[in-house]
Amino acid sequence: MASSNIFDLSRLSLNQATLKHATLPEAVEVAAAAGYGSIGLWRDRVQECGADKAARIVRHAGLTVSSLCRGGFFTALDSERAAAALEDNRRAIDEAAVVGTSELIMVVGGLPANPAPGRPVSPNSGRAERDLQAARERVCERLAELVPYASEHGVRLVLEPMHPIFCADRGVISTLDQALDIAAPFAPESVGVVVDTYHVWWDPRLESSIARAGEEGRLASYQVCDWVLPLKEDTLNSRGYVGDGYIDFESVTRWIATAGYSGPVETEIFNTDIWDRPLAEVAEHVAADYVAHVLPHL
Amino acid sequence: MASSNIFDLSRLSLNQATLKHATLPEAVEVAAAAGYGSIGLWRDRVQECGADKAARIVRHAGLTVSSLCRGGFFTALDSERAAAALEDNRRAIDEAAVVGTSELIMVVGGLPANPAPGRPVSPNSGRAERDLQAARERVCERLAELVPYASEHGVRLVLEPMHPIFCADRGVISTLDQALDIAAPFAPESVGVVVDTYHVWWDPRLESSIARAGEEGRLASYQVCDWVLPLKEDTLNSRGYVGDGYIDFESVTRWIATAGYSGPVETEIFNTDIWDRPLAEVAEHVAADYVAHVLPHL
């Protein structure tokens, strides 16, 4: 792997999920040493060392925070769980403000319950649990409840369209257009969208949706990782290094640039094999892939 | 499992993929015994006994053929493989005409080559193989080449939008709207679309797309099976019985009915566990699920 430090990595951000087993100080050190401009933080690792201290560690290393992952998961049917989810989202907003990022990534949640395969069928069993339209409406309602608190704290709620493979259990927002429709009632500085190549690369309307996101001022983050096959049984952690799979990073990155996006590019790779590699090796690999497949088209 | 024969199963079709290990005569016998109105055939099983004989067997059992699976897989980059794919599709059209169905289901194919994970990266490696827009344009071109032959034989090419999980390796048509856009240049009796719940259930535009398919006279088939979790490592064969998973069959079936669809409902379940069960048991189970979850909303 050629050294990437002669290239401009100022827009490259290392999302902490790529170094799953690293603490926040370890991830910051590795990102700074490899020449990255910023880091995307995760709440569990922020809480582990405290948000104030996390902010100092990042700043001291000369990095900025590109985003905080993540809020959301507020599709519950019952009011008690819904209220708990909203409260947790307010804490996430607090943390984003303290660590110094305006962008809180939102994975909104899936259908509210998991029907058990093979359970006895009856004509109306689980109707509410399977009502996808209603779950999507709850997302709109709960987003509206959160927006004022987020705005007071200078934090934007960034909706993440999830690959339809995750519609049932993680995120009922399935396309970028749908995310923009849900964001539409709110100011662009209050509700934005993130383009994660893994989730949206297949979308026939992707080019026009990215252009729309740019026009509407909602393009809050660009995350990259690749679609590799075969999928692992644990589909969540089956993503690949940029360039190892099927995604056309030249086209998607060009669309992002044309839409006027000038922010960080976060590499977020959920992959159990990559998590087992030495941290510095992964950071170097990610940087070299960025230089090869993304940077030329930004 | 209650007997379902007191219900009207005339619109229920048993797609042969649900009984993967059954020969055509076996599948026909089971479907007829369980009171189904029709059967969806697969080319490998038709070829095994010969198309003429297959047609006689189905007719003799009092069934009709709801569709033939399948044509397509014509996204190859090189002209030699493209020509071979078109020739194979002409044979599929011939077979559809002989077995007596006007509906040939088309799975159009994925990206033309499988990049090997971990191969050395270079800025332009595999550019053509990853060009999803170009692959989709090749689908349009090759469809145009096939349509005259299909029309001469009274066969409709039925485009199947595939779940985005299959975009890379099986089908670059990912939404019903996209299928309708690709079908648009052709007469509705020449190019249609199929709604398979497994592939499209997550689509935020599904209701309007189904309505559009009805208005445009292209709704050629309705296939049902359920999205169950966790996915198996072999994601292709991880589908569930209707009612066992997350799909809202009440809503989707109502949209199909509202769109004016009055044809067969094919149950097509790719599932290795179900394939290992006794044929008659599976056919009864499928019929009972249809009665519980689909028939009331048709």
XYZ file of N, CA, C and O in Angstrom, chain A residues 111 113-119 121-123 125 127 130-133 136 163-165 167-169 174-175 178 201-205 207 227 229 231 233 235 242-248 250-251 254-255 289 292-293, chain B residues 111 113-119 121-123 125 127 130-133 136 163-165 167-169 174-175 178 201-205 207 227 229 231 233 235 242-248 250-251 254-255 289 292-293:
416
model
N -39.552 -1.727 11.732
C -40.898 -2.035 12.193
C -40.818 -2.325 13.689
O -39.788 -2.770 14.194
N -41.866 -4.464 15.950
C -41.652 -5.746 16.621
C -41.234 -6.785 15.606
O -41.508 -6.662 14.419
N -40.571 -7.804 16.077
C -40.122 -8.882 15.205
C -41.098 -10.042 15.282
O -41.110 -10.758 16.279
N -41.913 -10.259 14.245
C -42.758 -11.447 14.297
C -41.867 -12.692 14.284
O -40.832 -12.710 13.647
N -42.269 -13.679 15.022
C -41.488 -14.915 15.072
C -41.857 -15.801 13.892
O -43.023 -16.128 13.708
N -40.860 -16.196 13.079
C -41.162 -17.089 11.954
C -41.845 -18.354 12.446
O -41.472 -18.897 13.482
N -42.849 -18.785 11.721
C -43.501 -20.036 12.031
C -44.571 -19.941 13.109
O -45.172 -20.926 13.475
N -44.806 -18.740 13.632
C -45.853 -18.660 14.644
C -47.214 -18.874 13.980
O -47.359 -18.623 12.781
N -50.615 -18.550 12.288
C -51.151 -17.414 11.562
C -52.633 -17.239 11.862
O -53.363 -18.196 12.064
N -53.037 -16.011 11.933
C -54.462 -15.714 12.020
C -54.682 -14.457 11.192
O -53.742 -13.700 10.969
N -55.901 -14.228 10.731
C -56.089 -13.180 9.721
C -55.560 -11.813 10.127
O -55.098 -11.064 9.292
N -53.266 -11.152 12.764
C -52.132 -11.157 13.691
C -51.086 -10.145 13.248
O -50.726 -10.053 12.094
N -50.983 -7.034 12.761
C -51.290 -6.030 11.744
C -50.532 -4.722 12.003
O -49.862 -4.201 11.116
N -46.807 -4.699 11.338
C -46.385 -4.785 9.941
C -46.797 -3.558 9.125
O -46.538 -3.518 7.928
N -47.410 -2.608 9.761
C -47.928 -1.455 9.007
C -46.781 -0.472 8.757
O -46.504 0.423 9.548
N -46.142 -0.655 7.602
C -44.954 0.121 7.264
C -45.288 1.595 7.074
O -44.515 2.477 7.482
N -46.430 1.865 6.474
C -46.820 3.264 6.285
C -46.991 3.968 7.627
O -46.556 5.107 7.806
N -43.691 4.729 9.196
C -43.062 5.890 8.557
C -43.714 7.195 9.018
O -43.028 8.212 9.160
N -30.276 0.863 3.351
C -30.529 -0.152 2.325
C -31.804 -0.928 2.684
O -32.003 -1.270 3.859
N -32.639 -1.219 1.690
C -33.894 -1.932 1.985
C -33.706 -3.271 2.701
O -34.661 -3.773 3.298
N -32.524 -3.804 2.689
C -32.273 -5.026 3.459
C -32.508 -4.775 4.951
O -32.776 -5.698 5.708
N -34.875 -2.529 6.157
C -36.155 -1.849 6.353
C -36.939 -2.438 7.521
O -37.549 -1.711 8.301
N -36.918 -3.759 7.666
C -37.729 -4.396 8.711
C -37.197 -4.113 10.105
O -37.969 -3.902 11.030
N -35.875 -4.090 10.255
C -35.329 -4.091 11.616
C -34.481 -2.883 11.995
O -34.129 -2.744 13.175
N -35.945 4.319 3.213
C -35.265 3.411 2.293
C -34.626 4.096 1.094
O -33.817 3.474 0.403
N -35.012 5.330 0.815
C -34.401 6.035 -0.324
C -34.093 7.477 0.073
O -34.689 8.024 1.002
N -37.118 9.709 -0.303
C -38.027 9.590 0.839
C -37.500 10.397 2.022
O -38.274 11.092 2.710
N -26.564 3.000 -3.274
C -25.882 2.888 -4.572
C -26.766 2.313 -5.673
O -26.599 2.627 -6.846
N -27.725 1.476 -5.305
C -28.567 0.751 -6.260
C -29.721 1.621 -6.779
O -30.412 1.225 -7.726
N -29.974 2.770 -6.179
C -31.221 3.516 -6.417
C -31.234 4.147 -7.818
O -30.395 4.979 -8.123
N -32.204 3.766 -8.650
C -32.252 4.338 -10.012
C -32.446 5.853 -10.009
O -32.151 6.495 -11.015
N -32.929 6.408 -8.909
C -33.153 7.848 -8.839
C -32.038 8.556 -8.058
O -32.204 9.706 -7.642
N -29.035 9.864 -8.781
C -28.433 11.093 -9.305
C -29.363 12.289 -9.068
O -28.945 13.323 -8.542
N -20.111 -2.311 -1.531
C -21.000 -3.472 -1.490
C -20.209 -4.668 -2.010
O -19.897 -4.732 -3.191
N -19.734 -9.012 -2.212
C -20.475 -10.284 -2.173
C -19.477 -11.420 -2.019
O -18.350 -11.310 -2.476
N -22.609 -11.668 0.736
C -22.923 -11.077 2.022
C -22.611 -12.082 3.114
O -22.775 -13.277 2.932
N -23.485 -13.754 6.822
C -24.753 -14.047 7.481
C -25.150 -12.846 8.341
O -26.314 -12.462 8.409
N -25.428 -9.587 8.053
C -25.405 -8.647 6.914
C -25.007 -7.243 7.338
O -24.512 -6.470 6.529
N -13.586 0.612 0.113
C -13.929 1.301 -1.137
C -13.048 0.764 -2.267
O -11.816 0.774 -2.149
N -13.673 0.282 -3.334
C -12.927 -0.262 -4.464
C -12.924 -1.777 -4.510
O -12.578 -2.366 -5.526
N -13.313 -2.430 -3.429
C -13.303 -3.892 -3.394
C -14.603 -4.499 -3.902
O -14.686 -5.719 -4.060
N -15.619 -3.675 -4.120
C -16.911 -4.241 -4.469
C -17.506 -3.686 -5.744
O -16.789 -3.417 -6.710
N -18.807 -3.497 -5.739
C -19.557 -3.210 -6.952
C -19.906 -1.746 -7.166
O -20.486 -1.390 -8.195
N -19.633 -0.907 -6.183
C -20.164 0.459 -6.262
C -19.321 1.339 -7.175
O -18.089 1.296 -7.148
N -20.013 2.126 -7.964
C -19.407 3.035 -8.939
C -19.105 4.372 -8.236
O -19.874 5.324 -8.320
N -16.937 6.600 -8.823
C -16.693 7.735 -9.713
C -17.995 8.504 -9.953
O -18.062 9.724 -9.765
N -19.037 7.785 -10.346
C -20.315 8.457 -10.638
C -20.913 9.099 -9.387
O -21.292 10.270 -9.401
N -19.020 12.126 -8.192
C -19.223 13.242 -9.109
C -20.579 13.916 -8.857
O -20.695 15.137 -8.851
N -21.592 13.104 -8.627
C -22.928 13.674 -8.341
C -22.903 14.489 -7.055
O -23.527 15.539 -6.953
N -7.452 3.971 -0.479
C -8.661 3.759 -1.290
C -9.350 5.080 -1.614
O -9.847 5.293 -2.717
N -7.502 6.768 -4.289
C -7.663 6.109 -5.587
C -9.061 6.280 -6.175
O -9.225 6.486 -7.380
N -10.087 6.212 -5.350
C -11.449 6.068 -5.882
C -12.387 7.237 -5.632
O -13.427 7.333 -6.278
N -24.729 -6.664 -12.475
C -23.546 -6.090 -13.090
C -22.792 -7.219 -13.779
O -22.873 -8.370 -13.368
N -19.752 -8.419 -14.160
C -18.705 -9.278 -13.621
C -18.617 -9.094 -12.119
O -19.031 -8.074 -11.588
N -18.102 -10.082 -11.451
C -17.948 -10.019 -10.002
C -16.532 -9.605 -9.654
O -15.624 -10.405 -9.788
N -16.332 -8.364 -9.207
C -14.978 -8.026 -8.771
C -14.608 -8.881 -7.564
O -15.460 -9.190 -6.737
N -13.354 -9.290 -7.511
C -12.910 -10.114 -6.383
C -12.550 -9.213 -5.210
O -11.733 -8.327 -5.356
N -13.200 -9.438 -4.046
C -12.847 -8.624 -2.885
C -11.356 -8.716 -2.599
O -10.760 -9.781 -2.707
N -10.767 -7.607 -2.264
C -9.368 -7.590 -1.878
C -8.387 -7.538 -3.019
O -7.188 -7.569 -2.817
N -8.884 -7.506 -4.257
C -7.930 -7.431 -5.363
C -7.261 -6.055 -5.350
O -7.824 -5.100 -4.811
N -6.212 -2.426 -5.897
C -7.014 -1.324 -6.414
C -6.170 -0.430 -7.314
O -4.998 -0.238 -7.080
N -6.778 0.052 -8.347
C -6.142 1.068 -9.179
C -7.254 2.005 -9.613
O -8.423 1.614 -9.621
N -6.913 3.239 -9.971
C -7.956 4.254 -10.138
C -9.066 3.856 -11.116
O -10.206 4.223 -10.937
N -9.741 0.561 -12.270
C -10.012 -0.871 -12.369
C -11.512 -1.128 -12.352
O -12.251 -0.587 -11.543
N -13.948 -0.263 -14.109
C -14.896 0.838 -14.304
C -16.155 0.376 -15.042
O -17.269 0.603 -14.576
N -18.592 -1.812 -13.143
C -19.335 -1.185 -12.053
C -20.299 -0.111 -12.542
O -20.951 0.532 -11.725
N -20.367 0.081 -13.838
C -21.188 1.177 -14.365
C -22.653 0.729 -14.408
O -23.123 0.157 -15.393
N -23.351 1.014 -13.328
C -24.726 0.541 -13.163
C -25.650 1.199 -14.189
O -26.560 0.542 -14.724
N -25.428 2.468 -14.448
C -26.270 3.145 -15.441
C -26.130 2.487 -16.814
O -27.121 2.275 -17.526
N -27.954 -0.776 -16.951
C -29.396 -0.575 -17.090
C -29.754 -0.171 -18.518
O -30.815 -0.562 -19.030
N -35.311 -7.080 -5.333
C -34.854 -6.405 -4.117
C -33.422 -5.885 -4.334
O -32.593 -6.596 -4.916
N -33.129 -4.664 -3.866
C -31.788 -4.112 -4.060
C -30.657 -4.986 -3.516
O -29.513 -4.813 -3.913
N -30.974 -5.921 -2.667
C -29.944 -6.855 -2.205
C -29.381 -7.650 -3.385
O -28.273 -8.164 -3.323
N -29.107 -6.350 -6.584
C -28.774 -5.449 -7.694
C -27.437 -5.807 -8.333
O -27.290 -5.767 -9.548
N -26.444 -6.168 -7.528
C -25.104 -6.422 -8.068
C -25.052 -7.692 -8.903
O -24.378 -7.738 -9.927
N -25.763 -8.731 -8.473
C -25.522 -10.034 -9.091
C -26.720 -10.674 -9.786
O -26.544 -11.688 -10.472
N -34.539 -2.293 -9.875
C -34.669 -2.323 -8.424
C -36.001 -1.833 -7.885
O -36.315 -2.065 -6.725
N -36.773 -1.144 -8.707
C -38.081 -0.672 -8.246
C -39.124 -0.887 -9.340
O -38.796 -0.995 -10.525
N -39.104 1.946 -11.854
C -38.037 1.803 -12.844
C -38.428 0.775 -13.904
O -38.199 0.984 -15.104
N -41.633 -4.806 -1.221
C -42.469 -4.435 -0.072
C -42.004 -3.166 0.634
O -42.807 -2.439 1.224
N -40.715 -2.893 0.618
C -40.099 -1.783 1.341
C -40.257 -0.451 0.603
O -39.968 0.603 1.187
N -40.671 -0.458 -0.645
C -40.592 0.718 -1.518
C -41.594 1.798 -1.093
O -42.798 1.567 -1.119
N -41.094 2.980 -0.712
C -42.024 4.045 -0.281
C -42.978 4.478 -1.382
O -44.011 5.081 -1.080
N -42.663 4.171 -2.628
C -43.528 4.557 -3.743
C -44.356 3.373 -4.249
O -44.904 3.430 -5.359
N -47.317 1.991 -3.479
C -48.748 2.150 -3.758
C -48.966 2.883 -5.083
O -49.736 2.440 -5.948
N -40.891 -11.594 3.922
C -39.531 -11.203 4.338
C -39.354 -11.635 5.787
O -39.984 -11.076 6.684
N -36.631 -12.672 9.042
C -35.298 -12.421 9.588
C -35.004 -13.445 10.672
O -35.932 -13.912 11.335
N -31.902 -13.140 7.882
C -31.627 -13.684 6.559
C -30.648 -14.845 6.696
O -29.782 -14.835 7.556
N -27.467 -17.038 5.200
C -26.261 -16.634 4.475
C -26.531 -16.713 2.973
O -26.104 -15.862 2.201
N -28.800 -15.690 0.823
C -29.931 -14.768 0.886
C -30.994 -15.068 -0.165
O -32.156 -14.726 0.014
N -46.061 -16.760 3.583
C -46.865 -15.546 3.747
C -47.460 -15.511 5.158
O -48.132 -16.459 5.568
N -47.167 -14.436 5.882
C -47.675 -14.314 7.239
C -46.620 -14.562 8.295
O -46.814 -14.222 9.464
N -45.494 -15.154 7.914
C -44.444 -15.458 8.893
C -43.465 -14.310 9.092
O -42.613 -14.387 9.971
N -43.560 -13.260 8.274
C -42.542 -12.214 8.337
C -43.125 -10.828 8.501
O -44.112 -10.633 9.203
N -42.496 -9.877 7.841
C -42.756 -8.462 8.085
C -43.680 -7.799 7.076
O -44.022 -6.632 7.226
N -44.034 -8.498 6.024
C -44.734 -7.813 4.929
C -46.214 -7.625 5.240
O -46.888 -8.522 5.751
N -46.694 -6.448 4.901
C -48.079 -6.048 5.132
C -48.918 -6.472 3.918
O -49.195 -5.688 3.017
N -51.996 -7.192 3.634
C -53.301 -6.549 3.505
C -53.183 -5.312 2.612
O -53.937 -5.148 1.643
N -52.231 -4.434 2.923
C -52.089 -3.206 2.137
C -51.702 -3.504 0.690
O -52.317 -2.995 -0.254
N -54.453 -5.091 -1.322
C -55.502 -4.111 -1.605
C -55.095 -3.191 -2.761
O -55.896 -2.879 -3.639
N -53.855 -2.762 -2.771
C -53.379 -1.904 -3.865
C -53.442 -2.646 -5.206
O -53.798 -2.060 -6.220
N -52.225 -20.070 4.138
C -51.709 -18.706 4.290
C -52.385 -17.747 3.304
O -52.689 -16.601 3.638
N -55.733 -16.920 4.553
C -55.694 -16.051 5.733
C -55.255 -14.628 5.409
O -55.791 -13.662 5.946
N -54.278 -14.466 4.541
C -53.603 -13.171 4.412
C -53.787 -12.450 3.084
O -53.504 -11.262 2.994
